[in-house]
DNA sequence: GACGAACGCCAC
DNA sequence: AAACGTGGCGTTCGTC
């Protein structure tokens, strides 16, 4: 059954509906402060909580030590359904833009201000009523799914997306264990004693002096790429930028200290003392995850650069005393997903029981693992040049089904058509000007230059759609993986989230679980079992495996990539 | 001073 | 080797 929550008349109304969305008993009125207790009392395996935004309802439940099993996040599901190709005939797809399409404001945890402390209104902390009707929205979404070309796949996608929203809220609640003292020691070892913002740390100052001296440029500002480029060229070095890869090609005494300067300056500005002060409180880093924040369905994060935690600072992620971190990442996830979604048995077999790239080498398609990896990434990204681009045709001969699928996605994108992931998430189409430019370039007034420009844009969009189907389906696998793991952990440890093993970090194909040491091995088994669950959910009995590398460690830095 | 483009690095 | 996907984010530097 569904329990649909809505704020009305200063309280919360919970409307029970059947799985099909029809009425099932009287709506129940709950006062806002009693909501966590109400949810705890009514949560059950067959209950699905329905709300507009998980981030607006779930934090209070978690703060009270509760949790829920399943939910429907209407706003996330609306976003998927609105654009889904398989539901394009639905009333939902045809409806005009309304409040459900717009980004919602932050969840406000109402706190009485000083001025209100002696006010009668002290306990009147309820958020305002909701304007939109979640019952009507749920019904519209259920109709869109049941009337679609692929109800099963869409249902699974919406379930996975909503489970992701629960995971994201729980990870935000728990936070990533972060030892500020370890981080500070790391910074001090690398940069020298802490300095105020805007002051160059001692070690950086020393390296800057060496760089200036070796370039014979006493006034050089090493933080200015333009300044550095000018100085390098004055010294006779033929470089076109100050990018790391370009500098690495050069033989000159200044290169080594310059690269070291850039490395440390990056540490200072991206994850230095300022970052530590801003993002780590009480031993936890609380990044806000944006479920489906990337167009392909991948997650994004808001603030703190959570999805790009440099390897350099990962040693500061340390499990609590008596706890461990279980770090797991899926090996060659995207090629395996591509093999499965395209039904390419030869490619799936290449990854059976071994590193998939080793299997590609064993098949004779290419000679080295590096070549296999370069060619595979090239096939999924649309490489045309370099070694990757050169080897793609050899891969195409060995794995015609897999390569054919991404090739067709690229062609569709070049024509301006949408493509879809396995479960039905649909890519956007280019904006109107893209089509207008194309029409103009091939009309009588079109010039060869216009045609070249248009074709270049078309190929670029084709690379996007080519990658979309693989990256997006891999994101669906990852959602299923996390969702299954979450259920497995909750089943054995039903208490408050942070009292048992719980997810604390996620980056595309990698998860970190914070677990009591005595349960770490059990958690590692569950993580592997959940990966197998995800494979079956998406690809049923297709013979593809999703091996993980799993490490049980005290700190994240100790988990080798 | 605010803003945004360009640059460059980090993650997957 | 440096083109080939999705992003976040901090700095410099030019413009308004």
Coordinates of C-alpha atoms (C1' of nucleotides) in Angstrom, one line a residue:
Chain A
X1 CA 0.0 0.0 0.0
X2 CA 0.9 3.7 -0.3
X3 CA 0.9 6.2 2.5
X4 CA 0.9 9.7 0.9
X5 CA 2.1 12.6 3.1
X6 CA 1.0 16.1 2.6
X7 CA 1.1 19.2 4.9
X8 CA -2.3 20.7 5.3
X9 CA -4.0 23.0 7.8
X10 CA -0.8 23.2 9.9
X11 CA -0.5 19.4 10.2
X12 CA 0.3 16.4 8.1
X13 CA -2.3 14.3 6.3
X14 CA -1.4 10.7 5.5
X15 CA -3.6 9.2 2.9
X16 CA -3.7 5.4 2.5
X17 CA -4.0 4.2 -1.1
X18 CA -3.7 0.7 -2.6
X19 CA -0.8 -0.2 -4.7
X20 CA -2.9 0.8 -7.7
X21 CA -3.6 4.2 -6.2
X22 CA -7.2 3.7 -5.2
X23 CA -8.6 4.8 -1.9
X24 CA -8.0 2.4 1.0
X25 CA -9.5 3.9 4.2
X26 CA -9.7 7.3 5.7
X27 CA -6.8 9.9 5.6
X28 CA -5.1 10.2 9.0
X29 CA -4.2 13.6 10.5
X30 CA -0.9 13.8 12.4
X31 CA 0.6 16.8 14.2
X32 CA 4.0 17.7 12.8
X33 CA 6.0 16.8 16.0
X34 CA 4.4 13.4 16.1
X35 CA 5.3 12.6 12.5
X36 CA 8.5 10.5 13.2
X37 CA 6.6 8.4 15.7
X38 CA 3.7 8.0 13.3
X39 CA 6.0 6.9 10.5
X40 CA 7.8 4.5 12.8
X41 CA 4.5 2.9 13.9
X42 CA 3.2 2.5 10.4
X43 CA 6.3 1.5 8.4
X44 CA 6.1 -2.1 7.2
X45 CA 7.4 -4.2 4.3
X46 CA 4.3 -3.6 2.2
X47 CA 4.2 0.1 2.9
X48 CA 5.6 2.7 0.4
X49 CA 5.8 6.2 1.8
X50 CA 5.0 8.8 -0.9
X51 CA 6.2 12.4 -0.5
X52 CA 7.2 15.2 -2.7
X53 CA 10.9 15.3 -1.7
X54 CA 12.8 12.9 0.4
X55 CA 15.0 15.7 1.6
X56 CA 12.0 17.5 3.0
X57 CA 10.5 14.6 5.0
X58 CA 13.1 12.0 5.8
X59 CA 15.7 14.0 7.8
X60 CA 13.3 14.5 10.7
X61 CA 12.6 10.7 10.8
X62 CA 16.3 10.0 10.8
X63 CA 17.0 12.6 13.5
X64 CA 14.5 10.8 15.7
X65 CA 16.3 7.6 15.2
X66 CA 13.8 6.2 12.7
X67 CA 14.0 5.0 9.1
X68 CA 11.6 3.8 6.4
X69 CA 11.8 0.8 4.2
X70 CA 10.5 2.2 0.9
X71 CA 9.4 5.4 -0.6
X72 CA 8.3 7.2 -3.8
X73 CA 10.0 10.5 -4.3
X74 CA 7.5 12.2 -6.5
X75 CA 9.7 14.9 -7.7
X76 CA 12.5 12.6 -8.8
X77 CA 10.0 10.2 -10.4
X78 CA 8.2 13.1 -12.2
X79 CA 11.5 14.2 -13.7
X80 CA 12.2 10.7 -15.2
X81 CA 8.6 10.2 -16.4
X82 CA 8.2 13.6 -18.0
X83 CA 11.0 12.8 -20.5
X84 CA 10.7 9.1 -20.7
X85 CA 10.3 7.9 -24.3
X86 CA 8.3 4.9 -23.3
X87 CA 5.7 7.1 -21.5
X88 CA 5.5 9.8 -24.0
X89 CA 1.8 9.2 -24.7
X90 CA 0.8 9.8 -21.1
X91 CA -1.3 12.6 -19.7
X92 CA 1.7 13.4 -17.4
X93 CA 4.0 13.9 -20.4
X94 CA 1.5 16.2 -22.0
X95 CA 0.6 18.3 -18.9
X96 CA 1.9 21.9 -18.8
X97 CA 4.8 22.7 -16.5
X98 CA 3.7 23.0 -12.9
X99 CA 5.1 23.1 -9.4
X100 CA 6.2 19.5 -9.6
X101 CA 8.7 20.4 -12.3
X102 CA 10.4 23.1 -10.4
X103 CA 13.3 22.7 -8.0
X104 CA 12.0 22.7 -4.4
X105 CA 13.4 25.0 -1.7
X106 CA 15.6 23.6 1.1
X107 CA 13.9 21.7 3.8
X108 CA 13.6 24.1 6.6
X109 CA 14.1 22.9 10.1
X110 CA 12.1 25.5 12.0
X111 CA 13.8 26.9 15.0
X112 CA 12.3 29.5 17.3
X113 CA 14.2 32.7 17.0
X114 CA 15.3 34.7 20.1
X115 CA 12.4 37.1 19.5
X116 CA 10.0 34.2 19.5
X117 CA 11.2 32.6 22.7
X118 CA 8.7 34.3 24.9
X119 CA 6.0 34.3 22.2
X120 CA 2.9 32.1 22.4
X121 CA 3.9 31.0 18.9
X122 CA 6.9 29.1 20.3
X123 CA 5.6 25.7 19.4
X124 CA 4.1 26.8 16.1
X125 CA 7.0 25.5 14.1
X126 CA 5.1 23.8 11.3
X127 CA 6.2 24.5 7.8
X128 CA 3.5 26.0 5.5
X129 CA 0.9 23.9 3.8
X130 CA 1.8 22.2 0.6
X131 CA 0.2 23.7 -2.5
X132 CA 0.4 20.7 -4.7
X133 CA -1.6 17.5 -4.2
X134 CA 0.6 14.5 -3.9
X135 CA -2.3 12.1 -4.3
X136 CA -3.2 13.4 -7.7
X137 CA 0.5 13.4 -8.7
X138 CA 1.0 9.8 -7.6
X139 CA -2.1 8.7 -9.6
X140 CA -0.8 10.6 -12.7
X141 CA 2.5 8.9 -12.3
X142 CA 1.0 5.4 -11.8
X143 CA -1.1 6.0 -15.0
X144 CA 1.9 7.1 -16.9
X145 CA 3.8 3.9 -15.9
X146 CA 1.0 1.4 -16.5
X147 CA 0.2 2.9 -19.8
X148 CA 3.8 3.0 -21.0
X149 CA 5.6 0.7 -23.5
X150 CA 7.8 -0.7 -20.7
X151 CA 6.0 -0.6 -17.3
X152 CA 8.2 -3.1 -15.7
X153 CA 11.4 -1.3 -16.5
X154 CA 10.0 2.1 -15.6
X155 CA 8.7 0.8 -12.3
X156 CA 12.1 -0.6 -11.4
X157 CA 13.8 2.6 -12.4
X158 CA 11.4 4.7 -10.2
X159 CA 11.8 2.3 -7.3
X160 CA 15.6 2.4 -7.6
X161 CA 15.7 6.2 -7.9
X162 CA 13.5 6.6 -4.8
X163 CA 15.6 4.0 -2.9
X164 CA 18.6 6.1 -3.9
X165 CA 16.9 9.2 -2.4
X166 CA 16.6 7.3 0.9
X167 CA 20.3 6.2 0.8
X168 CA 21.4 9.8 0.0
X169 CA 19.4 11.2 3.0
X170 CA 20.8 8.5 5.3
X171 CA 24.4 9.1 4.1
X172 CA 23.9 12.9 4.6
X173 CA 22.5 12.1 8.1
X174 CA 25.4 9.8 9.1
X175 CA 28.2 11.7 7.4
X176 CA 31.6 10.4 6.3
X177 CA 33.9 9.8 9.3
X178 CA 36.6 12.4 9.0
X179 CA 39.6 12.9 11.3
X180 CA 40.4 16.6 11.3
X181 CA 43.6 15.9 13.2
X182 CA 44.9 13.5 10.6
X183 CA 43.9 15.9 7.8
X184 CA 45.8 18.7 9.6
X185 CA 48.9 16.6 10.0
X186 CA 48.7 15.7 6.3
X187 CA 48.5 19.4 5.4
X188 CA 51.3 20.4 7.7
X189 CA 53.6 17.7 6.4
X190 CA 52.9 18.8 2.8
X191 CA 52.6 22.6 3.2
X192 CA 54.2 23.6 6.5
X193 CA 52.4 25.2 9.5
X194 CA 48.9 26.5 9.1
X195 CA 48.7 30.0 7.7
X196 CA 45.7 32.4 7.4
X197 CA 43.7 32.4 4.2
X198 CA 45.5 34.3 1.5
X199 CA 49.0 33.7 2.9
X200 CA 51.2 31.3 1.0
X201 CA 52.3 28.5 3.2
X202 CA 56.0 28.1 3.9
X203 CA 56.6 25.0 1.7
X204 CA 54.8 26.6 -1.2
X205 CA 56.9 29.8 -0.7
X206 CA 60.1 27.8 -0.8
X207 CA 59.1 26.0 -4.0
X208 CA 58.0 29.3 -5.6
X209 CA 61.5 30.7 -4.9
X210 CA 63.1 27.7 -6.6
X211 CA 60.8 28.1 -9.6
X212 CA 61.5 31.9 -9.9
X213 CA 65.2 31.2 -9.6
X214 CA 65.3 28.5 -12.3
X215 CA 63.3 30.7 -14.7
X216 CA 65.3 33.8 -13.8
X217 CA 62.1 35.6 -13.1
X218 CA 62.1 37.1 -9.6
X219 CA 58.6 38.6 -9.9
X220 CA 56.9 35.5 -11.2
X221 CA 53.5 34.7 -9.7
X222 CA 53.3 30.9 -9.8
X223 CA 49.6 31.0 -9.2
X224 CA 48.9 32.8 -12.5
X225 CA 48.9 30.5 -15.5
X226 CA 49.3 33.4 -17.9
X227 CA 52.3 34.6 -15.9
X228 CA 53.9 31.2 -15.8
X229 CA 53.3 30.6 -19.5
X230 CA 55.0 33.9 -20.4
X231 CA 58.0 33.1 -18.2
X232 CA 58.3 29.5 -19.6
X233 CA 58.4 30.9 -23.1
X234 CA 60.9 33.5 -22.2
X235 CA 63.1 30.7 -21.0
X236 CA 62.8 29.1 -24.4
X237 CA 60.4 26.3 -23.6
X238 CA 58.0 25.6 -26.4
X239 CA 54.7 25.1 -24.5
X240 CA 51.2 26.3 -25.3
X241 CA 49.8 26.0 -21.8
X242 CA 50.8 25.2 -18.3
X243 CA 48.8 21.9 -18.1
X244 CA 50.5 19.1 -16.2
X245 CA 50.6 16.6 -19.1
X246 CA 52.2 19.2 -21.4
X247 CA 54.8 20.2 -18.8
X248 CA 55.7 16.5 -18.2
X249 CA 56.9 16.2 -21.7
X250 CA 59.6 18.9 -21.2
X251 CA 63.2 18.5 -20.0
X252 CA 64.1 21.5 -17.9
X253 CA 65.2 22.0 -14.2
X254 CA 62.1 24.1 -13.5
X255 CA 59.5 21.4 -14.4
X256 CA 59.9 19.3 -11.4
X257 CA 59.5 22.1 -8.8
X258 CA 56.7 23.7 -10.9
X259 CA 54.7 20.5 -11.0
X260 CA 55.3 20.1 -7.2
X261 CA 54.1 23.6 -6.7
X262 CA 50.9 23.0 -8.7
X263 CA 50.2 19.7 -6.8
X264 CA 50.5 21.4 -3.4
X265 CA 48.7 24.5 -4.4
X266 CA 45.8 22.3 -5.5
X267 CA 45.8 20.6 -2.2
X268 CA 45.7 23.9 -0.4
X269 CA 43.0 25.5 -2.4
X270 CA 40.7 22.4 -2.9
X271 CA 41.1 20.5 0.4
X272 CA 43.2 22.8 2.7
X273 CA 42.4 24.3 6.0
X274 CA 39.6 26.4 4.6
X275 CA 37.8 23.3 3.3
X276 CA 38.4 21.5 6.6
X277 CA 36.8 24.4 8.6
X278 CA 33.9 24.7 6.2
X279 CA 33.0 21.0 5.7
X280 CA 34.0 18.9 8.6
X281 CA 32.1 19.2 11.9
X282 CA 32.2 16.9 14.9
X283 CA 34.3 14.4 13.0
X284 CA 32.0 14.0 10.0
X285 CA 31.9 15.3 6.5
X286 CA 28.3 15.8 5.4
X287 CA 28.1 16.2 1.6
X288 CA 24.7 16.7 0.1
X289 CA 24.1 14.2 -2.6
X290 CA 21.9 15.2 -5.6
X291 CA 20.2 12.0 -6.8
X292 CA 20.0 12.0 -10.5
X293 CA 21.8 15.3 -10.5
X294 CA 23.7 14.4 -13.7
X295 CA 21.8 14.2 -17.0
X296 CA 22.7 10.5 -17.3
X297 CA 21.2 9.6 -13.9
X298 CA 24.5 9.6 -12.1
X299 CA 24.5 11.4 -8.7
X300 CA 26.1 14.8 -8.2
X301 CA 27.0 16.4 -4.9
X302 CA 26.5 20.0 -3.8
X303 CA 29.4 21.5 -1.9
X304 CA 32.6 20.1 -0.6
X305 CA 33.5 18.4 -3.9
X306 CA 32.4 15.1 -2.5
X307 CA 32.5 13.2 -5.8
X308 CA 36.1 14.2 -6.4
X309 CA 37.7 13.5 -3.0
X310 CA 41.4 13.4 -4.0
X311 CA 43.3 10.2 -3.2
X312 CA 45.7 12.4 -1.3
X313 CA 43.3 13.3 1.5
X314 CA 41.5 9.9 1.8
X315 CA 43.7 8.9 4.7
X316 CA 41.8 11.4 6.8
X317 CA 38.7 9.3 6.3
X318 CA 39.1 7.0 9.4
X319 CA 36.6 4.6 10.9
X320 CA 35.6 5.1 14.5
X321 CA 37.3 3.2 17.3
X322 CA 36.1 -0.4 17.0
X323 CA 34.7 0.2 13.5
X324 CA 35.9 -0.5 10.0
X325 CA 35.4 0.8 6.6
X326 CA 34.3 -1.7 4.0
X327 CA 35.3 -0.2 0.7
X328 CA 34.0 -1.8 -2.5
X329 CA 34.2 -0.8 -6.1
X330 CA 32.8 -2.5 -9.2
X331 CA 35.5 -3.7 -11.5
X332 CA 35.2 -2.5 -15.1
X333 CA 31.5 -1.6 -14.5
X334 CA 30.7 0.2 -17.7
X335 CA 32.1 -2.4 -20.1
X336 CA 30.2 -5.2 -18.2
X337 CA 27.0 -3.1 -18.3
X338 CA 27.5 -2.6 -22.1
X339 CA 28.1 -6.3 -22.7
X340 CA 24.9 -7.1 -20.8
X341 CA 22.6 -4.5 -22.2
X342 CA 23.7 -5.3 -25.7
X343 CA 23.5 -9.0 -25.2
X344 CA 27.1 -9.5 -26.3
X345 CA 28.0 -12.9 -24.9
X346 CA 31.5 -12.8 -26.2
X347 CA 32.2 -9.6 -24.3
X348 CA 30.5 -10.8 -21.2
X349 CA 32.6 -14.0 -21.4
X350 CA 35.8 -11.9 -21.6
X351 CA 35.0 -10.6 -18.1
X352 CA 33.9 -13.9 -16.6
X353 CA 36.0 -14.8 -13.7
X354 CA 38.8 -12.3 -14.5
X355 CA 39.6 -8.7 -15.3
X356 CA 37.6 -7.9 -18.4
X357 CA 40.5 -6.2 -20.1
X358 CA 42.7 -9.3 -19.6
X359 CA 39.9 -11.3 -21.2
X360 CA 39.8 -9.0 -24.2
X361 CA 43.6 -9.5 -24.6
X362 CA 43.0 -13.3 -24.3
X363 CA 40.5 -13.2 -27.1
X364 CA 43.2 -11.9 -29.3
X365 CA 41.4 -8.6 -30.2
X366 CA 44.4 -6.5 -28.9
X367 CA 47.8 -7.2 -27.5
X368 CA 48.0 -5.5 -24.1
X369 CA 45.7 -4.7 -21.2
X370 CA 46.4 -1.0 -21.7
X371 CA 45.3 -1.3 -25.3
X372 CA 42.1 -3.1 -24.3
X373 CA 41.2 -0.5 -21.8
X374 CA 42.0 2.4 -24.2
X375 CA 40.0 0.8 -27.0
X376 CA 37.1 0.1 -24.7
X377 CA 36.9 3.6 -23.3
X378 CA 37.4 4.9 -26.8
X379 CA 34.4 2.9 -27.9
X380 CA 32.2 4.2 -25.1
X381 CA 33.4 7.8 -25.4
X382 CA 33.6 8.0 -29.2
X383 CA 37.3 8.3 -29.6
X384 CA 38.4 8.9 -33.2
X385 CA 42.1 9.6 -32.7
X386 CA 45.0 8.3 -30.7
X387 CA 45.6 4.7 -29.9
X388 CA 42.1 4.3 -28.5
X389 CA 40.5 5.5 -31.7
X390 CA 42.8 3.4 -33.8
X391 CA 41.9 0.2 -31.9
X392 CA 38.2 0.6 -31.8
X393 CA 37.6 -1.2 -35.2
X394 CA 39.5 -4.3 -33.8
X395 CA 37.1 -4.3 -30.8
X396 CA 34.2 -3.9 -33.2
X397 CA 35.2 -7.1 -35.0
X398 CA 35.5 -9.1 -31.8
X399 CA 32.4 -7.7 -30.1
X400 CA 29.9 -6.6 -32.8
X401 CA 26.9 -6.6 -30.6
X402 CA 28.3 -4.3 -27.9
X403 CA 30.0 -1.9 -30.4
X404 CA 26.9 -1.9 -32.6
X405 CA 24.8 -0.7 -29.7
X406 CA 26.9 2.3 -28.9
X407 CA 27.3 3.0 -32.6
X408 CA 23.6 3.1 -33.1
X409 CA 23.2 5.4 -30.1
X410 CA 25.8 7.7 -31.6
X411 CA 24.0 7.8 -35.0
X412 CA 20.7 8.6 -33.3
X413 CA 22.3 11.4 -31.4
X414 CA 23.8 12.8 -34.6
X415 CA 20.3 12.9 -36.0
X416 CA 19.1 14.8 -32.9
X417 CA 17.0 11.8 -31.6
X418 CA 16.8 10.8 -28.0
X419 CA 18.2 7.6 -26.7
X420 CA 17.3 5.6 -23.6
X421 CA 19.1 3.6 -20.9
X422 CA 18.1 0.0 -20.2
X423 CA 15.4 1.0 -17.7
X424 CA 14.1 3.9 -19.8
X425 CA 15.8 7.1 -18.6
X426 CA 15.8 9.2 -21.7
X427 CA 18.4 11.6 -23.0
X428 CA 17.5 15.2 -23.7
X429 CA 17.4 16.3 -27.4
X430 CA 19.4 19.3 -28.6
X431 CA 17.9 22.7 -28.3
X432 CA 16.0 24.2 -31.2
X433 CA 19.0 26.2 -32.5
X434 CA 20.8 22.9 -33.1
X435 CA 18.2 21.9 -35.6
X436 CA 17.8 25.4 -37.1
X437 CA 21.6 25.6 -37.8
X438 CA 21.4 22.1 -39.4
X439 CA 18.6 23.1 -41.6
X440 CA 20.2 26.3 -42.6
X441 CA 23.6 24.7 -43.4
X442 CA 21.9 22.4 -45.9
X443 CA 19.5 24.9 -47.4
X444 CA 20.5 26.9 -50.5
X445 CA 22.3 29.6 -48.5
X446 CA 24.4 26.9 -46.6
X447 CA 28.2 27.1 -47.0
X448 CA 30.8 24.3 -46.6
X449 CA 32.0 26.1 -43.5
X450 CA 28.5 26.0 -42.0
X451 CA 28.2 22.3 -42.9
X452 CA 31.5 21.5 -41.3
X453 CA 30.4 23.3 -38.1
X454 CA 27.1 21.6 -38.0
X455 CA 28.6 18.2 -38.6
X456 CA 31.1 18.8 -35.8
X457 CA 28.2 19.7 -33.4
X458 CA 26.3 16.6 -34.6
X459 CA 29.3 14.3 -33.9
X460 CA 29.7 15.9 -30.5
X461 CA 26.1 15.2 -29.6
X462 CA 26.5 11.7 -30.9
X463 CA 29.4 11.2 -28.5
X464 CA 27.1 12.4 -25.7
X465 CA 24.2 9.9 -26.6
X466 CA 26.8 7.1 -27.2
X467 CA 28.0 7.6 -23.7
X468 CA 24.6 8.3 -22.2
X469 CA 23.2 4.8 -22.7
X470 CA 26.2 3.2 -21.0
X471 CA 26.9 5.7 -18.2
X472 CA 23.2 5.9 -17.5
X473 CA 22.6 2.1 -17.4
X474 CA 25.7 1.8 -15.2
X475 CA 24.1 4.4 -12.9
X476 CA 21.0 2.2 -12.8
X477 CA 23.0 -0.8 -11.8
X478 CA 24.7 1.2 -9.1
X479 CA 21.3 2.3 -7.7
X480 CA 20.1 -1.2 -7.6
X481 CA 23.4 -2.3 -5.9
X482 CA 23.0 0.3 -3.2
X483 CA 19.3 -0.3 -2.8
X484 CA 19.8 -4.0 -2.3
X485 CA 22.7 -3.4 0.1
X486 CA 20.6 -1.0 2.1
X487 CA 17.8 -3.5 2.4
X488 CA 20.2 -6.3 3.5
X489 CA 21.8 -4.1 6.1
X490 CA 18.4 -2.9 7.4
X491 CA 17.0 -6.4 7.7
X492 CA 19.7 -7.5 10.1
X493 CA 20.2 -4.1 11.8
X494 CA 16.7 -2.5 12.0
X495 CA 17.6 0.1 14.6
X496 CA 18.8 3.7 14.0
X497 CA 20.9 3.9 10.9
X498 CA 24.2 4.9 12.6
X499 CA 24.0 2.1 15.2
X500 CA 24.6 -0.6 12.8
X501 CA 26.6 -0.9 9.5
X502 CA 25.6 1.9 7.3
X503 CA 26.6 3.5 3.9
X504 CA 28.7 6.6 4.3
X505 CA 30.0 7.3 0.8
X506 CA 29.2 6.6 -2.9
X507 CA 30.9 7.6 -6.1
X508 CA 29.4 6.1 -9.3
X509 CA 30.8 2.6 -9.0
X510 CA 32.2 2.6 -5.5
X511 CA 30.7 2.5 -2.0
X512 CA 32.0 2.8 1.5
X513 CA 30.2 1.2 4.5
X514 CA 31.0 2.2 8.1
X515 CA 30.7 -1.0 10.1
X516 CA 31.4 -2.3 13.6
X517 CA 34.6 -4.3 13.2
X518 CA 32.9 -7.6 14.2
X519 CA 30.4 -7.3 11.4
X520 CA 32.8 -6.1 8.7
X521 CA 33.2 -9.5 7.0
X522 CA 29.5 -10.0 7.0
X523 CA 29.1 -6.6 5.4
X524 CA 31.6 -7.5 2.7
X525 CA 29.6 -10.6 1.9
X526 CA 26.4 -8.5 1.7
X527 CA 28.1 -6.0 -0.6
X528 CA 29.0 -8.8 -3.0
X529 CA 25.6 -10.4 -2.8
X530 CA 24.0 -7.0 -3.5
X531 CA 26.1 -6.7 -6.7
X532 CA 24.7 -10.0 -7.8
X533 CA 21.2 -8.9 -6.9
X534 CA 21.7 -5.8 -9.1
X535 CA 22.9 -7.8 -12.0
X536 CA 19.8 -10.1 -11.8
X537 CA 17.4 -7.2 -11.4
X538 CA 18.6 -5.5 -14.5
X539 CA 19.8 -8.3 -16.8
X540 CA 17.9 -11.3 -15.4
X541 CA 19.6 -14.5 -16.4
X542 CA 22.0 -13.0 -18.9
X543 CA 25.5 -14.6 -18.1
X544 CA 27.3 -11.5 -16.9
X545 CA 29.1 -11.1 -13.6
X546 CA 29.9 -7.9 -11.6
X547 CA 33.0 -8.7 -9.6
X548 CA 34.0 -6.2 -6.9
X549 CA 37.2 -5.3 -5.2
X550 CA 36.4 -5.2 -1.5
X551 CA 38.8 -4.0 1.2
X552 CA 38.2 -3.9 5.0
X553 CA 40.3 -1.1 6.2
X554 CA 40.7 1.5 9.0
X555 CA 41.1 4.4 6.6
X556 CA 39.9 5.1 3.1
X557 CA 43.5 5.8 1.9
X558 CA 44.4 2.2 2.7
X559 CA 41.9 0.8 0.2
X560 CA 43.9 0.6 -3.0
X561 CA 42.0 1.7 -6.1
Chain B
dG1 C1' 32.7 45.2 -6.4
dA2 C1' 30.0 41.8 -9.1
dC3 C1' 30.0 38.6 -12.7
dG4 C1' 31.4 35.3 -16.0
dA5 C1' 34.8 33.2 -19.1
dA6 C1' 39.0 30.8 -19.3
dC7 C1' 42.0 27.8 -17.2
dG8 C1' 43.3 23.8 -14.9
dC9 C1' 42.8 20.0 -11.7
dC10 C1' 40.2 16.5 -9.3
dA11 C1' 36.8 12.4 -9.4
dC12 C1' 34.4 8.4 -12.0
Chain C
dA1 C1' 49.3 10.5 -26.2
dA2 C1' 46.7 14.4 -25.0
dA3 C1' 41.6 13.2 -27.8
dC4 C1' 37.3 11.0 -26.1
dG5 C1' 32.1 11.0 -22.0
dT6 C1' 29.8 13.0 -17.2
dG7 C1' 30.6 16.4 -13.5
dG8 C1' 32.5 20.2 -9.2
dC9 C1' 35.2 23.8 -7.9
dG10 C1' 38.9 27.5 -7.0
dT11 C1' 41.8 30.9 -9.2
dT12 C1' 43.0 34.6 -12.4
dC13 C1' 41.6 38.1 -15.3
dG14 C1' 38.8 40.9 -18.2
dT15 C1' 34.5 43.5 -18.5
dC16 C1' 30.7 46.1 -16.8

